Amino acid sequence: MIQSRSIGKRLTLLLAAVAALLSVLSWAMVTALAREASQRTQDNVLAASATTIAETLRSEQGEVRLELPYAAFAMLGAISEDRVFYRVTAGGVTLTGYDELTPPTPGSAGQVVFETSVFRGAAIRMASLGRAVLAGDEPVLVTVTVAQTRDGVSAVADDLSSLAAMLSVAFFLLAAALSALVAYTSLKPLNEIASAVSRRGPSDLRPVVRPAPTELAPLLLALNRLMDRLRQSIRRSEDFIAEAAHRIRTPLATVRAQTEIALRMAQTDTEREHLRQIIRAVDESSRSAGQLLDHATVAYRIEDLARDTLDLATLAARTVAALEPTASMRDIRLLLKADTAWIAGDAVLLENALRNILDNAIKYSPEDTSVTLQITCDATTARLSVTDQGPGLGLAPFEPLTQRFQRGENTADIVGSGLGLTIAAEVLQAHGGRLELSNAQLKGGGACITLVLPLA
Amino acid sequence: MYHLGFASGLTLTLPLALTLALTGMAQAAELELEDHRVFPALQAATGGMDTGTRVLRVASTTDLDVFEPYIAAFQAARPEIAVDYSVLSSSNLHRAIRDGVAFDLAMSSAMDLQFQLANDGFAQPFSSAATEALPDWARWRDLIFAFTTEPAVVAIHSASFEGLDLPATRQELIAVLRDHPERFVGAVGTYDVRESGLGYLFATQEDRSTDAYWRLNEVMGRLGPQLYCCSLQMIEDVAEGRLAVAYNVLGSYAEDWLDEDQSGRMQILTMQDFSNVMLRTVIIPTTARQIEAAGAMVDMLADLGMRELQGDWALPALSHSGPREDAGFGPIRLGPGLMAYLDPLNRRTFLTEWENAMEQR
Ligand SMILES: Nc1ncnc2c1ncn2[C@@H]1O[C@H](COP(=O)(O)OP(=O)(O)OP(=O)(O)O)[C@@H](O)[C@H]1O
Ligand SMILES: [Mg+2]
């Protein structure tokens, strides 16, 4: 699987990046607004100051006269501790004030013009106001300029800006945390579905039925369709195998019967030997077909596993009874030592599994021995062990024996297909249990196969 | 006829009028000093590299004998620093700093002139824990620091007021002066606002605050006022009986005088309708070289300004209340408003009006 970056991380990062961008933007905006607002406050006061001075302009005996009212200066001190400069000119000649202060180009009469400039090395803001005053016969343009350094404006703006910066950082942190939360919650259904699917058993192909958000519904639908197709295709091949096995068994039975008749009528030993070999091969094929059919049945039942409450002891007793005739043909005693042990499962499948184990025990043991079945329980599991006095399983590891068509080395001419343990192991796995293979520890002991099942 | 303070030489112990050529003065090598003394360092400089003694050059309007204890206290803390103390009139001090004469500290009672120096860039910023502790109204932009609040009062010669109710407001003072011209003719004194920076400050602030001021001027003008450059001379003349009333003298100086002279010849009246309170301020000029020492002196003055008890100090501490714009009491606000009356146009108009009032007889 090619793993690309996690959606959760990507979503978180993306949202956090958006939050960061918004934070920076809002900070920049607040800063600009704060600067603008404090600049306007200063402009208003400067304009008021210049206007107050301009209002005192008058002409006396052909000369321009004015006063600089206390209030015009005092109001400048009210908003900040900024340095104050001023200049009043009449027709370009300084009447009073700071000579070096260059007023901005005047606007239309009576209108206050503002300008930012530098005076004596300090940044200043100027407000200038022009007014025509009659001096003698001619009107003279008198310009009143009031200027103030901008430290107060900067201080206010900087204060607000750093406040905004702190708020933006706080906002960003909050937004980032929320982004992570949002990413987590929006991915939660996906993760839930994924874990629900991954928790399933290997052969569980039932449709996933659970509430899913609209965005995930198509994925879930596609998944369920896929599983359905898979199940059908498995079912078809199992059906096919069962059908095939069934079709083979009938003609094989006919072949065997005919061969036995032929064997009875055979004249020579060589002829008889040939016919016996045919019978053996037919038996092998027939066993294989039978087991294949069984395996298909098991796989079919597992798909829709019944969960009946069963007593393992009763089940074992029933199976033992069913196999008693086979065992007694070889003088093998089947000994069952068991107390009640309640489990949940499918009786048919479990009987099938136990029958395969017992079948092995009887088949691989020498005549006149005994096979012991014992049930033990602990807190959560029930263990049904089948111990024989045969040759045992040989050398570990035993797990390969549960693989399909895998037979041991000790089989000699004993008929078998290598599917018995496979069937048993699959049944137990479907029940949430397992098959344990070992050799009996006791002297003269053979194989010890244990069926482990969870208690009901 | 009215007399100018400087013209009436008899009543004035004229300043020493030291005209010294101080070393290191860029321009205006000639400086009109009223008093001058060098307080040598109490202890040789311990620093390895700079062997020359550090001299803190102080320009001040405060009389030497008033300020001497302050210098002693400073040198007790910093014995390695010598202090060169020059007393100038407030306008001379202002001019000297403007002309770039090198001083490490400029101290003046004319807070408008001091403010203008700071506003026009002749002061350099200084900040320390002590200056930060000053109330907002006692400093401006870390350039100018106030360390006293000193009210303007009326000093009277007790004998001249025998049998009269002591006036408590300007209104009452006007009435007394008007009703008894025989007692007060030629015996009222006030600042010559043309000469004295502090007098001009008090006068302009009164102009702004009370309309009784001009009526009082009219009345005084009719009585042939004596005009003075400085508080101390007015107080002396009141005590000696040469003056019956001295209007707008520095309360702190008058109190000091009363501490010395228990004869009861002089009394202090505080006007109840309105009272000017001046802030004595200090700046570190841009020409300062001993900035560290100047800062130490500013710190000491700021600390003294914030002291709770008067103690033995000649100058009062800062008052606990700041300027109250409407009530008419409290210190004059340290702000650009002070520059209004310094404008030459305004000054000319004001002085013309003042002269008209004073010169009417
Ligand atoms: N009880 C046992 N004793 C000794 N060997 C055993 C025993 N049970 C299983 N085996 C070994 O494990 C192998 C696998 O068993 P399994 O039952 O799957 O196949 P089979 O018995 O050979 O064929 P089938 O049972 O399908 O006819 C056997 O071939 C045999 O070698
Ligand atoms: Mg088998």
PDB file of N, CA, C and O and ligand atoms in Angstrom, chain A residues 287 291 356 359-360 363-364 416-421, ligand 2:
ATOM      1  N   ARG A 287     -12.198 -40.612  -0.928  1.00  0.00           N
ATOM      2  CA  ARG A 287     -11.984 -39.899   0.342  1.00  0.00           C
ATOM      3  C   ARG A 287     -11.782 -38.403   0.075  1.00  0.00           C
ATOM      4  O   ARG A 287     -12.381 -37.550   0.728  1.00  0.00           O
ATOM      5  N   GLN A 291     -13.995 -35.467   1.463  1.00  0.00           N
ATOM      6  CA  GLN A 291     -13.462 -34.381   2.305  1.00  0.00           C
ATOM      7  C   GLN A 291     -13.667 -33.004   1.648  1.00  0.00           C
ATOM      8  O   GLN A 291     -13.974 -32.026   2.331  1.00  0.00           O
ATOM      9  N   ASN A 356     -13.272 -35.439  12.528  1.00  0.00           N
ATOM     10  CA  ASN A 356     -12.003 -35.501  11.785  1.00  0.00           C
ATOM     11  C   ASN A 356     -10.835 -35.828  12.691  1.00  0.00           C
ATOM     12  O   ASN A 356      -9.938 -36.577  12.317  1.00  0.00           O
ATOM     13  N   ASP A 359     -11.259 -39.422  13.801  1.00  0.00           N
ATOM     14  CA  ASP A 359     -10.980 -40.241  12.622  1.00  0.00           C
ATOM     15  C   ASP A 359      -9.480 -40.458  12.471  1.00  0.00           C
ATOM     16  O   ASP A 359      -9.024 -41.580  12.248  1.00  0.00           O
ATOM     17  N   ASN A 360      -8.721 -39.379  12.650  1.00  0.00           N
ATOM     18  CA  ASN A 360      -7.258 -39.482  12.591  1.00  0.00           C
ATOM     19  C   ASN A 360      -6.734 -40.404  13.680  1.00  0.00           C
ATOM     20  O   ASN A 360      -5.898 -41.282  13.426  1.00  0.00           O
ATOM     21  N   LYS A 363      -7.499 -43.893  12.837  1.00  0.00           N
ATOM     22  CA  LYS A 363      -6.848 -44.304  11.591  1.00  0.00           C
ATOM     23  C   LYS A 363      -5.342 -44.523  11.779  1.00  0.00           C
ATOM     24  O   LYS A 363      -4.787 -45.496  11.282  1.00  0.00           O
ATOM     25  N   TYR A 364      -4.702 -43.661  12.549  1.00  0.00           N
ATOM     26  CA  TYR A 364      -3.237 -43.723  12.641  1.00  0.00           C
ATOM     27  C   TYR A 364      -2.762 -44.554  13.830  1.00  0.00           C
ATOM     28  O   TYR A 364      -1.567 -44.788  13.979  1.00  0.00           O
ATOM     29  N   GLY A 416      -6.064 -41.203   2.893  1.00  0.00           N
ATOM     30  CA  GLY A 416      -6.407 -39.853   3.425  1.00  0.00           C
ATOM     31  C   GLY A 416      -6.187 -38.781   2.372  1.00  0.00           C
ATOM     32  O   GLY A 416      -5.535 -39.022   1.354  1.00  0.00           O
ATOM     33  N   SER A 417      -6.731 -37.608   2.628  1.00  0.00           N
ATOM     34  CA  SER A 417      -6.654 -36.525   1.640  1.00  0.00           C
ATOM     35  C   SER A 417      -5.849 -35.323   2.136  1.00  0.00           C
ATOM     36  O   SER A 417      -5.516 -34.432   1.362  1.00  0.00           O
ATOM     37  N   GLY A 418      -5.574 -35.250   3.461  1.00  0.00           N
ATOM     38  CA  GLY A 418      -4.849 -34.077   4.000  1.00  0.00           C
ATOM     39  C   GLY A 418      -5.749 -32.879   4.252  1.00  0.00           C
ATOM     40  O   GLY A 418      -5.274 -31.760   4.393  1.00  0.00           O
ATOM     41  N   LEU A 419      -7.062 -33.133   4.370  1.00  0.00           N
ATOM     42  CA  LEU A 419      -7.976 -31.999   4.599  1.00  0.00           C
ATOM     43  C   LEU A 419      -8.594 -32.009   5.993  1.00  0.00           C
ATOM     44  O   LEU A 419      -9.162 -31.008   6.438  1.00  0.00           O
ATOM     45  N   GLY A 420      -8.465 -33.169   6.711  1.00  0.00           N
ATOM     46  CA  GLY A 420      -9.131 -33.311   8.013  1.00  0.00           C
ATOM     47  C   GLY A 420      -8.777 -32.208   8.986  1.00  0.00           C
ATOM     48  O   GLY A 420      -9.654 -31.537   9.546  1.00  0.00           O
ATOM     49  N   LEU A 421      -7.470 -32.004   9.222  1.00  0.00           N
ATOM     50  CA  LEU A 421      -7.050 -30.982  10.197  1.00  0.00           C
ATOM     51  C   LEU A 421      -7.400 -29.578   9.696  1.00  0.00           C
ATOM     52  O   LEU A 421      -7.691 -28.683  10.490  1.00  0.00           O
TER      53      LEU A 421
HETATM   54 MG    MG C   2      -7.535 -37.147   8.699  1.00  0.00          MG
END
